PDB file of C-alpha atoms in Angstrom:
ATOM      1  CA  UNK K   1      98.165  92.583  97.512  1.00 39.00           C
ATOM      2  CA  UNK K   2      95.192  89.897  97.971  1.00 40.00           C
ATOM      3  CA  UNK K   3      95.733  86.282  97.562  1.00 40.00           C
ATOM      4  CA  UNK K   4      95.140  85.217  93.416  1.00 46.00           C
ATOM      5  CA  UNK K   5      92.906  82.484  92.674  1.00 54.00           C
ATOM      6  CA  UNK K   6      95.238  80.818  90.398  1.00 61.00           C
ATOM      7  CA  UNK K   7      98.579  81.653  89.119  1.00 71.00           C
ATOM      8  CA  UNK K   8      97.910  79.918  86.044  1.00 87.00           C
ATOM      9  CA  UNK K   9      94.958  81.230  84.787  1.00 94.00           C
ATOM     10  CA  UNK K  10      94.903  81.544  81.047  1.00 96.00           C
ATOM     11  CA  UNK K  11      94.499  85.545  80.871  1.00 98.00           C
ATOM     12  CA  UNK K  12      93.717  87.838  77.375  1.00 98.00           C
ATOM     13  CA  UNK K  13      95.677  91.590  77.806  1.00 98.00           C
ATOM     14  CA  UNK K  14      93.623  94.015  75.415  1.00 98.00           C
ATOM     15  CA  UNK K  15      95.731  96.843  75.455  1.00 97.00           C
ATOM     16  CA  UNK K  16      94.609 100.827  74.514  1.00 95.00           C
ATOM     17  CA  UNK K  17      97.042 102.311  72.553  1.00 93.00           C
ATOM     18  CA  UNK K  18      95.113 105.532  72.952  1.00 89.00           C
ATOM     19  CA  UNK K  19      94.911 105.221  76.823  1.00 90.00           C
ATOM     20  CA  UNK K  20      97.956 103.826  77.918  1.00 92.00           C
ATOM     21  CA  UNK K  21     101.749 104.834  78.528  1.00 92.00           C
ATOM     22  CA  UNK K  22     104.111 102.595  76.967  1.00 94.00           C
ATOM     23  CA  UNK K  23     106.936 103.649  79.796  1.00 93.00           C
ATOM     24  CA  UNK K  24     105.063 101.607  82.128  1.00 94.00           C
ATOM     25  CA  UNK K  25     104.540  98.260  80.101  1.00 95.00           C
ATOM     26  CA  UNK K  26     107.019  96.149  82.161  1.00 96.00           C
ATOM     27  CA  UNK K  27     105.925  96.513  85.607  1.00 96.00           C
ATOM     28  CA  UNK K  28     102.232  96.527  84.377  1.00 97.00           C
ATOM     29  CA  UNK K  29     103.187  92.819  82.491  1.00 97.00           C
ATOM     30  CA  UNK K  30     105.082  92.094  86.131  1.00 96.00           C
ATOM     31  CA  UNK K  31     101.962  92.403  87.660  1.00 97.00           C
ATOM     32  CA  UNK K  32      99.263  90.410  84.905  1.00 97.00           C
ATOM     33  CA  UNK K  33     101.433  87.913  85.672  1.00 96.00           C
ATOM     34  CA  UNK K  34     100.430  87.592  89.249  1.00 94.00           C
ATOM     35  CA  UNK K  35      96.936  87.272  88.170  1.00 95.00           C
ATOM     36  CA  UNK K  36      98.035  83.946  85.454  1.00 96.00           C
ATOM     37  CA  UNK K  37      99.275  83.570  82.421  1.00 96.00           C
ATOM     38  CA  UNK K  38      99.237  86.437  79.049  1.00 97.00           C
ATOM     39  CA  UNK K  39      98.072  84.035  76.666  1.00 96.00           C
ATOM     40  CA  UNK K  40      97.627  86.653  74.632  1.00 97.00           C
ATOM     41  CA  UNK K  41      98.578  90.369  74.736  1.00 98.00           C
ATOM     42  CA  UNK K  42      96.856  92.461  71.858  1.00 97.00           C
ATOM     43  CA  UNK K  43      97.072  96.300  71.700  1.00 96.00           C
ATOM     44  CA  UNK K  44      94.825  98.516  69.187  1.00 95.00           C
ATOM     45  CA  UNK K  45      95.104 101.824  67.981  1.00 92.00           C
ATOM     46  CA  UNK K  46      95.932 103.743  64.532  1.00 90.00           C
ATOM     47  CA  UNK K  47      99.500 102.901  64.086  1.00 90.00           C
ATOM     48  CA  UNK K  48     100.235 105.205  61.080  1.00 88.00           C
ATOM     49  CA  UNK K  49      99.618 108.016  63.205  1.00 87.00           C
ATOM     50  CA  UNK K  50     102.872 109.570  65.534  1.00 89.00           C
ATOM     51  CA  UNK K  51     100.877 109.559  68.280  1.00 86.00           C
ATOM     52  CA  UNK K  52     101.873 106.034  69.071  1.00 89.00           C
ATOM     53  CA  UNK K  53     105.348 106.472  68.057  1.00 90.00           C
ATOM     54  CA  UNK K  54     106.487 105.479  71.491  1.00 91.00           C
ATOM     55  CA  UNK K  55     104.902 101.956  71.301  1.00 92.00           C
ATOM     56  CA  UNK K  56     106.679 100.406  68.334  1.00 87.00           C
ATOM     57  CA  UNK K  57     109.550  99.706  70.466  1.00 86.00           C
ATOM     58  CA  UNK K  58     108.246  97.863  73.045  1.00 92.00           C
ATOM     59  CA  UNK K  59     105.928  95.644  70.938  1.00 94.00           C
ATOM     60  CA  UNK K  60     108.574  93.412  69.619  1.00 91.00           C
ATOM     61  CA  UNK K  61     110.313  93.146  72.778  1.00 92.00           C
ATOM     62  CA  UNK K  62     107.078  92.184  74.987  1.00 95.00           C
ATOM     63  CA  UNK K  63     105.703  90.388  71.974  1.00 95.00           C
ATOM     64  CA  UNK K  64     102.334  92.219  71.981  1.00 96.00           C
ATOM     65  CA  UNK K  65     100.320  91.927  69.213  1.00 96.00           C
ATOM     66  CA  UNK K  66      99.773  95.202  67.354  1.00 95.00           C
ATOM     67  CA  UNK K  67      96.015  95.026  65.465  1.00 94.00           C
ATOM     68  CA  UNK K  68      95.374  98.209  63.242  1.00 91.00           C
ATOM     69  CA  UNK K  69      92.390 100.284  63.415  1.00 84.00           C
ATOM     70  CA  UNK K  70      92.150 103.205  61.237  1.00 79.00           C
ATOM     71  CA  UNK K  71      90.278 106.388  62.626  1.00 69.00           C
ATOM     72  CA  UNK K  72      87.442 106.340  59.908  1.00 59.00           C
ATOM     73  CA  UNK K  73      85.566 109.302  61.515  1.00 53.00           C
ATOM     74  CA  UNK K  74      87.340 112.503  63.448  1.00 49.00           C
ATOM     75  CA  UNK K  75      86.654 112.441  67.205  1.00 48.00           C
ATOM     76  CA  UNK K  76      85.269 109.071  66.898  1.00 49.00           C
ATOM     77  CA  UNK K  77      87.236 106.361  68.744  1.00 65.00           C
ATOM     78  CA  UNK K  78      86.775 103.507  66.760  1.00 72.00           C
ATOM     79  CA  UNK K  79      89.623 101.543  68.996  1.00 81.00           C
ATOM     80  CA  UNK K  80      87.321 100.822  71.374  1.00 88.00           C
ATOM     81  CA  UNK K  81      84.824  99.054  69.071  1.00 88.00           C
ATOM     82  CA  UNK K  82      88.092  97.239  68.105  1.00 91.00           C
ATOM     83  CA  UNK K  83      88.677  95.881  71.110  1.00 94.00           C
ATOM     84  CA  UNK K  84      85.502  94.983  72.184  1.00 95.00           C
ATOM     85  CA  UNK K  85      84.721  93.031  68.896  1.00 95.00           C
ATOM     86  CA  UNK K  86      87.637  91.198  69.958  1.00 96.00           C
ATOM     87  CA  UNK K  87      87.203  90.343  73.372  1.00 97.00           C
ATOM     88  CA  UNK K  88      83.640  88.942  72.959  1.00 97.00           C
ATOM     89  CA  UNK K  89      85.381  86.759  70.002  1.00 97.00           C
ATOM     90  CA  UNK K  90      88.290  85.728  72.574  1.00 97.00           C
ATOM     91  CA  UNK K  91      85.049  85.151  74.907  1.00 97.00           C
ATOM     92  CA  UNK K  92      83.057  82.906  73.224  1.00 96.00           C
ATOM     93  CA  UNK K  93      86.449  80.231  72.596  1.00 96.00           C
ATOM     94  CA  UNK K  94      85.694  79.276  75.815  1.00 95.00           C
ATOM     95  CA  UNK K  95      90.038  79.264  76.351  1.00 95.00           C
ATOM     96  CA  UNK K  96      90.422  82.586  78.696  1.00 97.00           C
ATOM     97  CA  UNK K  97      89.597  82.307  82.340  1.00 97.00           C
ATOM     98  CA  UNK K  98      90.061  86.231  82.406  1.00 97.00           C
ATOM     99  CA  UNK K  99      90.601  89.552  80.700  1.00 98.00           C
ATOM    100  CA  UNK K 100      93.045  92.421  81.796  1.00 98.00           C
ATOM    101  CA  UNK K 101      91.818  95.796  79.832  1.00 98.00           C
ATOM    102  CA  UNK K 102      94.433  98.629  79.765  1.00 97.00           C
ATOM    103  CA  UNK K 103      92.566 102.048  79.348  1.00 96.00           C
ATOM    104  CA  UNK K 104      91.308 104.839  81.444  1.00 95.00           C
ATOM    105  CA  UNK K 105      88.082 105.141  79.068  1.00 93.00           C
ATOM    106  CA  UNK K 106      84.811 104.714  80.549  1.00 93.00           C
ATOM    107  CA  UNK K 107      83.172 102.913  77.272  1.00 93.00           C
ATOM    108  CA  UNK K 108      85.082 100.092  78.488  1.00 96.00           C
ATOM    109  CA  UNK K 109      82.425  99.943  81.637  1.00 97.00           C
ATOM    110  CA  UNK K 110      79.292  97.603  80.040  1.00 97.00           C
ATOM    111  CA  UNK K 111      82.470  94.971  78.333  1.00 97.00           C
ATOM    112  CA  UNK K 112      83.614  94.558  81.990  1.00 98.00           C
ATOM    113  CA  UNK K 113      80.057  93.872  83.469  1.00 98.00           C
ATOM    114  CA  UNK K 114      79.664  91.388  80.154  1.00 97.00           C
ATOM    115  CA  UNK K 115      82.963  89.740  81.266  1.00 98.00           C
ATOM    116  CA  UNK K 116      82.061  89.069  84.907  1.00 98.00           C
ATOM    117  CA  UNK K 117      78.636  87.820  83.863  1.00 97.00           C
ATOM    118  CA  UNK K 118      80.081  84.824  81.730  1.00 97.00           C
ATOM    119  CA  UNK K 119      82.426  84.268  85.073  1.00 97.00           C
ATOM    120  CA  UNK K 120      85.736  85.625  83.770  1.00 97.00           C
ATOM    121  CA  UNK K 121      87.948  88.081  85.885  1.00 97.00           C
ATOM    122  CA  UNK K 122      88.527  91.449  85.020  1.00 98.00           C
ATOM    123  CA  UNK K 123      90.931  93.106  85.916  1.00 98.00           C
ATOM    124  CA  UNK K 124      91.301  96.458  84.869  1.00 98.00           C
ATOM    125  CA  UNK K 125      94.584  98.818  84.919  1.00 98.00           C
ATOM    126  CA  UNK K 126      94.227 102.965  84.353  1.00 97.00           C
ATOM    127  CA  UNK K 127      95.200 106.178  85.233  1.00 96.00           C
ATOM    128  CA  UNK K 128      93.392 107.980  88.662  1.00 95.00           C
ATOM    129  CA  UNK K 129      91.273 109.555  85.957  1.00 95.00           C
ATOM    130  CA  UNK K 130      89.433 106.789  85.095  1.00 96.00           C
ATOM    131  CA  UNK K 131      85.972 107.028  85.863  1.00 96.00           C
ATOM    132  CA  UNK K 132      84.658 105.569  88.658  1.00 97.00           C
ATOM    133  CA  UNK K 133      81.681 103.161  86.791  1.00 97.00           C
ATOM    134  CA  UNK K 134      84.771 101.156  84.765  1.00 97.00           C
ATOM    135  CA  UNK K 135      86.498 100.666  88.226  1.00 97.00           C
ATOM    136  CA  UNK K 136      83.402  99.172  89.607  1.00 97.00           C
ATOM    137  CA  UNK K 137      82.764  97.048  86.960  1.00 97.00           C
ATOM    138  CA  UNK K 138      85.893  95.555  87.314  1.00 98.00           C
ATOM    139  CA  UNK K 139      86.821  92.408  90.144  1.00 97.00           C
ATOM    140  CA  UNK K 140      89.874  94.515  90.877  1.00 97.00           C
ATOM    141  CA  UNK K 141      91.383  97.676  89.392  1.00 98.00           C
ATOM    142  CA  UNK K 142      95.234  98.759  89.290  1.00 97.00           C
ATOM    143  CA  UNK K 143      96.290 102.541  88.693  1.00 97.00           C
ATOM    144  CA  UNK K 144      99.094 102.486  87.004  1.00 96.00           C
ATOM    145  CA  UNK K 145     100.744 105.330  88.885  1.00 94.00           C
ATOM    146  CA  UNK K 146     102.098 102.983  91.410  1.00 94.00           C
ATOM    147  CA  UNK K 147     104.159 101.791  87.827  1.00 93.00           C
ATOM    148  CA  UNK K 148     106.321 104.526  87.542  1.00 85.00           C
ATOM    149  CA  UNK K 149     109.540 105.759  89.303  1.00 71.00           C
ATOM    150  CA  UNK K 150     109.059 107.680  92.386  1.00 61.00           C
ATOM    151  CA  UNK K 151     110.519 111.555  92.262  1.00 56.00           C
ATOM    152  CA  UNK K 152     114.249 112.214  93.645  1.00 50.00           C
ATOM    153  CA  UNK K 153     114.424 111.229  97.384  1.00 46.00           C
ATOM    154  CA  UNK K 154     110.867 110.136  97.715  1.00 49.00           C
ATOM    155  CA  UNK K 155     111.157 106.697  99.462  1.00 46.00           C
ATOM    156  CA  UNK K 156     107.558 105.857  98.259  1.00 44.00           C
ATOM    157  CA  UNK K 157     108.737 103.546  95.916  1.00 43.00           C
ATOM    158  CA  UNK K 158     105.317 104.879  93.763  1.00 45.00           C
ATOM    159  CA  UNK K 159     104.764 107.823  91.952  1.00 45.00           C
ATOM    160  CA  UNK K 160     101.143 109.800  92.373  1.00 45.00           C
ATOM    161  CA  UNK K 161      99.063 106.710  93.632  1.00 60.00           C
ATOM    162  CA  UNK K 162     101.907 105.427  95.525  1.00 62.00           C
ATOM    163  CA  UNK K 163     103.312 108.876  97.882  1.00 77.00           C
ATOM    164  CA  UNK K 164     103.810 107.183 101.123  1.00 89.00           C
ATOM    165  CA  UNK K 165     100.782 108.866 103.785  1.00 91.00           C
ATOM    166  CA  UNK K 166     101.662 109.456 107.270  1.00 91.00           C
ATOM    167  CA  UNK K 167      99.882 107.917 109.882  1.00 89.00           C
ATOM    168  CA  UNK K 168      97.993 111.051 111.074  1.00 90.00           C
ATOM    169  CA  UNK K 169      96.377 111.240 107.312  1.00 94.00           C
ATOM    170  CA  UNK K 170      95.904 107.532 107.242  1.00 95.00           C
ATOM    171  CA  UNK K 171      93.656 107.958 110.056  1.00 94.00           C
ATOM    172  CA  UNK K 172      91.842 110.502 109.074  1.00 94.00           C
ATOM    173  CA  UNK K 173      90.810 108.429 106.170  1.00 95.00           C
ATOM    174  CA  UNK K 174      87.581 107.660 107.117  1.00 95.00           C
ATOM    175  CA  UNK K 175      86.334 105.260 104.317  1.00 96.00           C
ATOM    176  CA  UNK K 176      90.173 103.093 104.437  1.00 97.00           C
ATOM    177  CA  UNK K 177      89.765 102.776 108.051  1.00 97.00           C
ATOM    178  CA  UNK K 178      86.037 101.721 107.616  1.00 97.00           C
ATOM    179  CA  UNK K 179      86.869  99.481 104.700  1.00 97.00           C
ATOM    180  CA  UNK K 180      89.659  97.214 106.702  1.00 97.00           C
ATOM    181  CA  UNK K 181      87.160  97.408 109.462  1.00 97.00           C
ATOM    182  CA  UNK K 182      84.433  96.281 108.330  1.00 97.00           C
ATOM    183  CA  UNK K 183      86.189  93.580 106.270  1.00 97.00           C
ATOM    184  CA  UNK K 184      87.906  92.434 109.632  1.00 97.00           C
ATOM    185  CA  UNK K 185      84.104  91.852 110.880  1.00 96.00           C
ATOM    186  CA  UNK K 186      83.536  89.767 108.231  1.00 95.00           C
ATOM    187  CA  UNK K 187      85.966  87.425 108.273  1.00 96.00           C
ATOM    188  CA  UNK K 188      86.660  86.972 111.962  1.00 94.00           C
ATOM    189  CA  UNK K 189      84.947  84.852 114.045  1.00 89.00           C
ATOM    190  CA  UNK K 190      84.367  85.267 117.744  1.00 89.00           C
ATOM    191  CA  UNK K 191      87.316  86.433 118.933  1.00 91.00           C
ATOM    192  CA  UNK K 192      87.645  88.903 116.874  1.00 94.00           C
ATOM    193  CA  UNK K 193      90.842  88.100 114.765  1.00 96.00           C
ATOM    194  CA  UNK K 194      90.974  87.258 110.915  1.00 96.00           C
ATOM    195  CA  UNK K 195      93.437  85.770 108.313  1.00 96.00           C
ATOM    196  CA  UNK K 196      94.592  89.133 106.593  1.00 97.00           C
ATOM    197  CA  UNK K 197      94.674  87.350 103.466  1.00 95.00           C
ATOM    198  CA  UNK K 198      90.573  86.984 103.768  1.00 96.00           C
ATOM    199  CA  UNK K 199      90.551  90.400 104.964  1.00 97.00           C
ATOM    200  CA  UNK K 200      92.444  91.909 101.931  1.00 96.00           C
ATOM    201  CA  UNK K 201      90.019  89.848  99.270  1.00 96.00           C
ATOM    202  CA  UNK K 202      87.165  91.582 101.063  1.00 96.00           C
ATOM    203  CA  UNK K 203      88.337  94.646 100.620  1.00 97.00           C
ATOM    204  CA  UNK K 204      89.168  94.505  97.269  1.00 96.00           C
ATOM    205  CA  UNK K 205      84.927  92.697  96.092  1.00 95.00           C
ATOM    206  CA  UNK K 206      83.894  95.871  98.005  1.00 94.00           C
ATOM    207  CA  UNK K 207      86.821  98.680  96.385  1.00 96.00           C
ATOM    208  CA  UNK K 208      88.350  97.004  92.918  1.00 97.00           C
ATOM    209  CA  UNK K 209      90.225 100.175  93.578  1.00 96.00           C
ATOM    210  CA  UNK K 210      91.974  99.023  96.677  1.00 96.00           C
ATOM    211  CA  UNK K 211      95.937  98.595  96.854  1.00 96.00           C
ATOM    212  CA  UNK K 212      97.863  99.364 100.078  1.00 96.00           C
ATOM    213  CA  UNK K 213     100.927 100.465  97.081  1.00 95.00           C
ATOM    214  CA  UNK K 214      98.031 103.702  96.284  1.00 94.00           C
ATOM    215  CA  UNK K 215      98.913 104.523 100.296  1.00 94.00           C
ATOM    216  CA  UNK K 216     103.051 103.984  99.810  1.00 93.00           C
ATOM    217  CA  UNK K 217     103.096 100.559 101.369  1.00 94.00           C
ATOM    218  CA  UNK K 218     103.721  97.676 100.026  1.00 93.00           C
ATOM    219  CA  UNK K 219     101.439  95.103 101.633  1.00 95.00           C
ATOM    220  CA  UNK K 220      98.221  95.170 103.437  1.00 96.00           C
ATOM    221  CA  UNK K 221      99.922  94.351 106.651  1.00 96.00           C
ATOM    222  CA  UNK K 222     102.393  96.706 106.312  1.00 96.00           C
ATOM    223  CA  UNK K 223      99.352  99.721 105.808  1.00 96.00           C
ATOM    224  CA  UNK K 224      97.300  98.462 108.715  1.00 96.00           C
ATOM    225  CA  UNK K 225     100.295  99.219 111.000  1.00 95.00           C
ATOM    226  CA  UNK K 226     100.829 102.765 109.636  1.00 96.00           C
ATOM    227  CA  UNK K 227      97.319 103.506 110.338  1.00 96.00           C
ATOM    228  CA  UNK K 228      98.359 102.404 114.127  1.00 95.00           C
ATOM    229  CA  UNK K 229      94.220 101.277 114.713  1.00 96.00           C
ATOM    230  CA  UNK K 230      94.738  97.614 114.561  1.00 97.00           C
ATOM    231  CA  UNK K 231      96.563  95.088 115.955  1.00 96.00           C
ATOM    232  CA  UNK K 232      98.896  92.181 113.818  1.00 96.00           C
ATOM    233  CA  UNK K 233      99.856  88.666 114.993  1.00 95.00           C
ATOM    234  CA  UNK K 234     102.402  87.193 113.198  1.00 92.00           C
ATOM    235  CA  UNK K 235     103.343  84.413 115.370  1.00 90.00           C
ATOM    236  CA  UNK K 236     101.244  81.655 113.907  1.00 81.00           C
ATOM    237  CA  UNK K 237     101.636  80.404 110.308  1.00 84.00           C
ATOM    238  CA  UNK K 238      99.749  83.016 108.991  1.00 90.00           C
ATOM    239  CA  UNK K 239      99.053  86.877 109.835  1.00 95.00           C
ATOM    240  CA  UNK K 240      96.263  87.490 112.046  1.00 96.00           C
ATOM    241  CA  UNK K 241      94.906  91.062 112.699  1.00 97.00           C
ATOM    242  CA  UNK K 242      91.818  92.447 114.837  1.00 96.00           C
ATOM    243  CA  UNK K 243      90.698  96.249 115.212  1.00 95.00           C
ATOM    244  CA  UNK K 244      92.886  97.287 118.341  1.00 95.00           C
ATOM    245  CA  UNK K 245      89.779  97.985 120.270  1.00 92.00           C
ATOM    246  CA  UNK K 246      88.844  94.744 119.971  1.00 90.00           C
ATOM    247  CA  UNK K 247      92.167  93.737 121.670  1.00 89.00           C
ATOM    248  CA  UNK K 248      92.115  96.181 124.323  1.00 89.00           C
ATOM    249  CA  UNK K 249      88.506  94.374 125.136  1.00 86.00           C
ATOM    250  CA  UNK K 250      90.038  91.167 125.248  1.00 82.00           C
ATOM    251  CA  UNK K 251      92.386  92.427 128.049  1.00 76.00           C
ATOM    252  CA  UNK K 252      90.536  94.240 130.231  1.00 64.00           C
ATOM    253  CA  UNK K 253      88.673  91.468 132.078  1.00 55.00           C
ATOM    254  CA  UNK K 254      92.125  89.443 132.094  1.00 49.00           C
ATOM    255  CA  UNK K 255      93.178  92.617 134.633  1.00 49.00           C
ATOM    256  CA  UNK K 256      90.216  93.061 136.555  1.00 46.00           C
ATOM    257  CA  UNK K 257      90.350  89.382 137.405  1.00 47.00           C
ATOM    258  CA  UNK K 258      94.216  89.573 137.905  1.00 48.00           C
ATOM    259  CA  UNK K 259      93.511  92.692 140.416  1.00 47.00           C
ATOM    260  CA  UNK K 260      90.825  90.610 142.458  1.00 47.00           C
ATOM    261  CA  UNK K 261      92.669  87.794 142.532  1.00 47.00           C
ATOM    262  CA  UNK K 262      95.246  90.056 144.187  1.00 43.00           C
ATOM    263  CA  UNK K 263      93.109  91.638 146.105  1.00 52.00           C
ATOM    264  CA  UNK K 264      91.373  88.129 147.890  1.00 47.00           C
ATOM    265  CA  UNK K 265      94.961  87.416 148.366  1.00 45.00           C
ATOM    266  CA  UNK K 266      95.580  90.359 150.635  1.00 47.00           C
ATOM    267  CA  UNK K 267      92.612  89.414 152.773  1.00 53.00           C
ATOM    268  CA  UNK K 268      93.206  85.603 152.843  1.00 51.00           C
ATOM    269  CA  UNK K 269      97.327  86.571 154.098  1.00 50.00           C
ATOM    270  CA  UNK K 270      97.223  86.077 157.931  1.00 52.00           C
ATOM    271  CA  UNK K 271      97.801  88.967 159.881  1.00 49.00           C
ATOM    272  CA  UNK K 272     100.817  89.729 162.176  1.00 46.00           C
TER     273      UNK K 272
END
């Protein structure tokens, strides 16, 4: 994961009853809370329908906020007028210093841009469905796949988003091996290295979508290895990595020198 801009950030959870699984409401809390603080955790939906059955036993427990909105019209999803109402309100106290929304609905896209343009973080969590437009409109976006338990024997510790890739199909991944690449650029200087802490927050302002857990890894560092293109130095206080090419750059004149040098010596040494 990329380094958080402050672990106390006062954050408002607005919660889709309609779009969300309650089975993975702990780890998804686990993780707001690396982002700041739940000030408040609200989740809307028509609770008198069974649909949402499998909420009502979590609420208490994670003390969420349940708000009622009845379903006034068939196939209209008046939920999401619910929560948007809401989150402009929460907006304009001028308390929150960001907003997690919990859906895999694209109407959710234009509240997100609104968000970011008053200078709160968003940060969204969905299913791989979601569409792409809501991602992008978030500063960062979590699938919550990587929330529930992996199958028997899979050591991913992930479930869809988080099946552990191989190195040969990490490779071929053109636009994650551009990504770090390009990300490396920018935040190195002339040698070539770069804090991977700047290199993951890169990544993530150009792909909210970016997590090394949707690969099966657990950190950034730990990805960048699999892929077996760059090169890690962990000797100094912090990690340092540089595209291995880069590297091998770095070395080459040290060994042509090394060879002349040897070379000289061989014509200098007196003869018997």
């Amino acid at each position: 994961m990329t380094t958080l801009p402050n672990g106390n950030a006062h954050l408002a959870v607005l919660i889709d009853a309609d779009n969300a699984d309650a089975s993975i409401i702990e780890p998804l809390l686990a993780e707001v809370s690396k982002f700041g603080v739940a000030s408040v955790k609200r989740i809307y939906g028509d609770w008198t329908t069974p649909q949402l059955g499998s909420w009502k036993h979590v609420l208490l427990t994670h003390s969420i906020q349940p708000i009622q909105q009845f379903a006034y019209t068939a196939r209209k999803n008046s939920t999401d007028s619910a929560m948007i109402i809401d989150a402009m309100d929460l907006l304009h106290t001028g308390t929150f210093d960001g907003f997690c929304i919990v859906s895999s609905d694209s109407d959710f896209t234009r509240l997100a841009s609104r968000l970011r343009e008053s200078g709160k973080r968003v940060v969204g969590f969905g299913e791989e469905k979601t569409p792409d437009p809501f991602v992008q409109a978030c500063d960062q976006f979590v699938y919550t796949e990587i929330f529930r338990p992996a199958p028997e024997g899979d050591g991913s510790g992930g479930g869809t988003a988080g099946r552990r890739r191989p190195e040969g199909e990490l490779r071929q991944d053109t636009r994650l091996v551009n990504l770090i690449r390009l990300a490396i650029d920018g935040a190195s200087g002339e040698s070539g290295w770069a804090g991977l802490s700047a290199v993951g927050n890169l990544i993530v302002k150009q792909a909210p979508n970016f997590d090394p857990r949707n690969y099966g890894y657990t950190k950034l560092s730990d990805l960048a290895e699999a892929i077996g293109l760059f090169t890690l130095d962990r000797s100094g206080g912090s990690v340092l990595i540089a595209d291995s090419r880069t590297v091998a750059k770095q070395k080459a004149p040290a060994k042509r020198a090394t060879k002349r040098t040897v070379n000289a010596t061989k014509k200098a040494a007196p003869t018997g």
